[in-house]
């Protein structure tokens, strides 16, 4: 079955610290992988995506993610977190017409 | 860039009434739009795919008669929650694929929060 797992429900980091949000997927074919961010009461904004090619992809707001086929993972990273990064982060897999979302990771940033 | 807009952003209604939510693609045409439902502190679940000029495709377990979807034009899809009940209270989000598919990117609306009293 196709699925996305985000093991961390809630993560708290200090401003300026590094960040890694985990995402594991189960998908039959070569996946399209996405990371979206959702601020409270808002829709989703695309941070980055992976379709093929270089397994390290750069996104907006200083985020990057690395596709590791052997680990079925697509972890999101940021070297230095800003207070404005506090939000809910969703990993998603699949083509756009059947996008499967993980349950999300809520990021809290302390000053 | 492409923008998708939803209206209203929040709505409160009485049990038994119907509520319509609009999803518009502002600067591109969308033959397909997607409707999601998000429960508090949970992920987005695809409810249905809205198709311009044809019937919507509903995901398993979604009541077609309760959640009426109409893709009236290439820029507008509507979701009508009929005879709403408190359990229908949720955050509803629409999305549309980028015009230059198959990049696979979706643009999401701001979401509509429905509260049924």
Coordinates of C-alpha atoms in Angstrom, one line a residue:
Chain A
X1 CA 0.0 0.0 0.0
X2 CA 1.2 3.5 -0.7
X3 CA 1.8 5.6 2.3
X4 CA 3.8 8.4 3.9
X5 CA 5.1 8.4 7.4
X6 CA 6.3 11.4 9.3
X7 CA 7.5 9.9 12.6
X8 CA 7.8 13.2 14.5
X9 CA 4.4 14.7 15.4
X10 CA 5.9 17.7 17.1
X11 CA 9.5 19.2 17.1
X12 CA 10.8 22.1 19.0
X13 CA 14.0 23.8 18.2
X14 CA 15.7 27.0 19.1
X15 CA 16.1 29.8 16.6
X16 CA 19.3 29.4 14.8
X17 CA 19.5 25.7 15.3
X18 CA 19.6 23.2 12.5
X19 CA 16.5 21.2 11.6
X20 CA 15.7 17.9 10.1
X21 CA 12.2 16.6 9.5
X22 CA 11.8 13.0 8.7
X23 CA 9.7 11.5 5.9
X24 CA 9.5 7.8 4.9
X25 CA 7.3 6.6 2.1
X26 CA 6.0 3.4 0.6
X27 CA 5.3 3.6 -3.1
X28 CA 5.3 1.1 -5.9
X29 CA 7.0 3.1 -8.6
X30 CA 9.5 5.9 -8.7
X31 CA 7.8 8.5 -6.6
X32 CA 7.2 12.2 -7.0
X33 CA 8.0 13.6 -3.6
X34 CA 7.0 16.9 -2.1
X35 CA 7.3 19.0 1.1
X36 CA 4.6 21.5 1.8
X37 CA 4.3 24.0 4.7
X38 CA 1.1 25.1 6.2
X39 CA 0.8 28.1 8.5
X40 CA -2.2 28.2 10.9
X41 CA -5.5 28.5 9.1
X42 CA -3.8 28.7 5.8
X43 CA -3.5 26.5 2.7
X44 CA -0.3 24.7 1.7
X45 CA 2.8 26.2 0.2
X46 CA 5.2 24.1 -1.8
X47 CA 8.7 24.1 -0.3
X48 CA 10.4 21.7 -2.7
X49 CA 9.8 18.7 -4.9
X50 CA 11.8 15.7 -6.3
X51 CA 10.9 14.0 -9.5
X52 CA 14.3 12.7 -10.8
X53 CA 17.9 13.6 -11.1
X54 CA 20.0 15.1 -8.4
X55 CA 18.8 13.5 -5.1
X56 CA 19.5 16.7 -3.1
X57 CA 17.0 19.3 -4.0
X58 CA 16.9 22.9 -2.9
X59 CA 13.7 24.7 -2.1
X60 CA 12.4 28.0 -1.0
X61 CA 13.2 29.7 2.4
X62 CA 16.5 27.9 2.7
X63 CA 15.1 24.4 2.9
X64 CA 16.6 21.4 1.2
X65 CA 15.7 17.7 1.1
X66 CA 17.5 14.5 0.1
X67 CA 16.0 11.6 -1.6
X68 CA 17.4 8.3 -0.5
X69 CA 15.9 5.4 -2.4
X70 CA 17.6 2.8 -0.3
X71 CA 16.0 4.1 2.8
X72 CA 12.7 5.2 1.2
X73 CA 13.2 8.6 2.8
X74 CA 12.9 12.2 1.8
X75 CA 14.0 14.2 4.9
X76 CA 13.7 18.0 5.0
X77 CA 16.6 20.0 6.4
X78 CA 17.4 23.6 7.1
X79 CA 20.8 24.7 8.6
X80 CA 19.5 27.6 10.7
X81 CA 15.9 27.9 11.7
X82 CA 14.1 31.2 11.9
X83 CA 11.1 32.0 14.1
X84 CA 9.0 32.4 11.0
X85 CA 9.5 28.8 10.1
X86 CA 7.1 27.7 12.9
X87 CA 4.4 25.9 11.1
X88 CA 3.1 22.5 10.1
X89 CA 5.1 20.6 7.5
X90 CA 3.7 17.9 5.3
X91 CA 5.5 15.3 3.2
X92 CA 3.6 14.0 0.2
X93 CA 4.2 11.3 -2.4
X94 CA 2.6 10.5 -5.7
X95 CA 1.4 12.2 -8.8
X96 CA -0.7 15.3 -8.2
X97 CA -4.0 13.6 -9.0
X98 CA -3.4 11.0 -6.2
X99 CA -1.3 12.9 -3.7
X100 CA -0.8 11.1 -0.4
X101 CA 0.1 13.2 2.6
X102 CA 1.8 12.3 5.8
X103 CA 0.3 13.3 9.1
X104 CA 2.5 16.3 9.4
X105 CA 5.1 17.6 11.8
X106 CA 4.4 20.6 13.8
X107 CA 7.5 22.8 14.2
X108 CA 7.8 25.1 17.2
X109 CA 10.7 27.6 17.3
X110 CA 11.9 29.1 20.6
X111 CA 13.8 32.4 20.6
Chain B
X1 CA 2.8 32.6 -10.3
X2 CA -0.3 30.7 -10.5
X3 CA -2.8 31.3 -7.6
X4 CA -5.7 29.5 -6.3
X5 CA -8.3 31.3 -4.2
X6 CA -11.0 29.9 -2.0
X7 CA -14.1 31.7 -0.7
X8 CA -15.3 31.9 2.0
X9 CA -12.3 31.5 4.3
X10 CA -14.6 30.6 7.2
X11 CA -18.2 30.0 7.5
X12 CA -20.6 29.1 10.4
X13 CA -23.9 27.5 9.7
X14 CA -26.8 25.8 11.4
X15 CA -27.2 22.1 11.2
X16 CA -29.4 21.1 8.3
X17 CA -28.4 24.0 6.0
X18 CA -26.2 23.8 2.9
X19 CA -22.9 25.6 2.4
X20 CA -21.1 26.4 -0.8
X21 CA -17.4 26.8 -1.0
X22 CA -15.8 28.3 -4.1
X23 CA -12.4 27.5 -5.5
X24 CA -11.0 29.7 -8.3
X25 CA -7.8 29.6 -10.3
X26 CA -6.9 33.2 -10.7
X27 CA -4.6 33.4 -13.7
X28 CA -4.7 30.0 -15.3
X29 CA -7.2 27.5 -16.5
X30 CA -7.8 24.3 -14.5
X31 CA -9.6 21.5 -16.1
X32 CA -9.1 19.5 -12.9
X33 CA -9.2 20.6 -9.3
X34 CA -8.9 18.6 -6.1
X35 CA -10.9 18.9 -2.9
X36 CA -9.3 17.9 0.4
X37 CA -10.6 17.7 3.9
X38 CA -8.4 18.3 7.0
X39 CA -9.4 17.4 10.5
X40 CA -7.7 19.2 13.4
X41 CA -4.1 18.2 13.8
X42 CA -4.4 15.6 11.0
X43 CA -3.4 15.4 7.4
X44 CA -5.2 16.2 4.3
X45 CA -7.4 13.6 2.8
X46 CA -8.4 13.7 -0.8
X47 CA -12.2 13.8 -1.1
X48 CA -12.8 14.2 -4.8
X49 CA -11.4 15.3 -8.1
X50 CA -13.4 18.0 -9.8
X51 CA -13.5 17.7 -13.6
X52 CA -14.5 20.5 -15.9
X53 CA -17.3 19.4 -18.1
X54 CA -17.9 16.0 -16.4
X55 CA -18.8 14.5 -13.1
X56 CA -16.5 14.6 -10.2
X57 CA -14.6 11.6 -9.1
X58 CA -15.1 10.8 -5.4
X59 CA -12.7 8.9 -3.2
X60 CA -13.9 5.8 -1.4
X61 CA -16.0 6.6 1.6
X62 CA -17.0 10.1 0.5
X63 CA -20.7 10.7 0.2
X64 CA -21.5 12.1 -3.2
X65 CA -24.9 13.3 -2.2
X66 CA -23.5 15.2 0.8
X67 CA -20.6 16.8 -0.9
X68 CA -21.7 18.1 -4.2
X69 CA -19.0 19.2 -6.6
X70 CA -19.5 21.3 -9.7
X71 CA -16.8 22.4 -12.0
X72 CA -18.7 25.2 -13.7
X73 CA -15.9 26.6 -15.8
X74 CA -12.2 26.3 -16.4
X75 CA -11.5 28.6 -13.4
X76 CA -14.2 27.7 -10.9
X77 CA -15.0 24.6 -8.9
X78 CA -17.6 24.6 -6.1
X79 CA -18.1 22.2 -3.2
X80 CA -21.5 22.3 -1.6
X81 CA -21.9 20.6 1.8
X82 CA -25.6 19.7 1.8
X83 CA -27.7 19.3 5.0
X84 CA -24.6 20.0 7.1
X85 CA -24.2 18.4 10.5
X86 CA -21.6 19.1 13.2
X87 CA -19.5 16.2 12.1
X88 CA -19.0 18.0 8.7
X89 CA -17.1 20.7 10.6
X90 CA -13.7 20.7 9.1
X91 CA -11.1 22.6 7.1
X92 CA -11.7 22.2 3.4
X93 CA -8.9 22.9 0.9
X94 CA -8.9 22.9 -2.8
X95 CA -6.0 22.7 -5.2
X96 CA -5.2 22.8 -8.9
X97 CA -2.3 21.5 -10.9
X98 CA 0.1 23.9 -12.4
X99 CA -0.6 24.7 -16.0
X100 CA 2.6 23.1 -17.2
X101 CA 1.9 19.6 -16.0
X102 CA 3.3 17.0 -15.6
X103 CA 5.6 18.8 -13.2
X104 CA 3.1 17.5 -10.6
X105 CA 3.0 20.6 -8.6
X106 CA -0.2 21.7 -7.0
X107 CA -1.3 25.1 -6.0
X108 CA -3.5 25.2 -2.9
X109 CA -6.2 27.5 -1.9
X110 CA -6.1 29.2 1.5
X111 CA -8.7 26.8 2.8
X112 CA -12.2 27.2 4.1
X113 CA -13.1 26.5 7.7
X114 CA -16.6 25.2 8.2
X115 CA -18.2 25.1 11.6
X116 CA -21.7 23.5 11.8
X117 CA -23.6 24.4 14.9

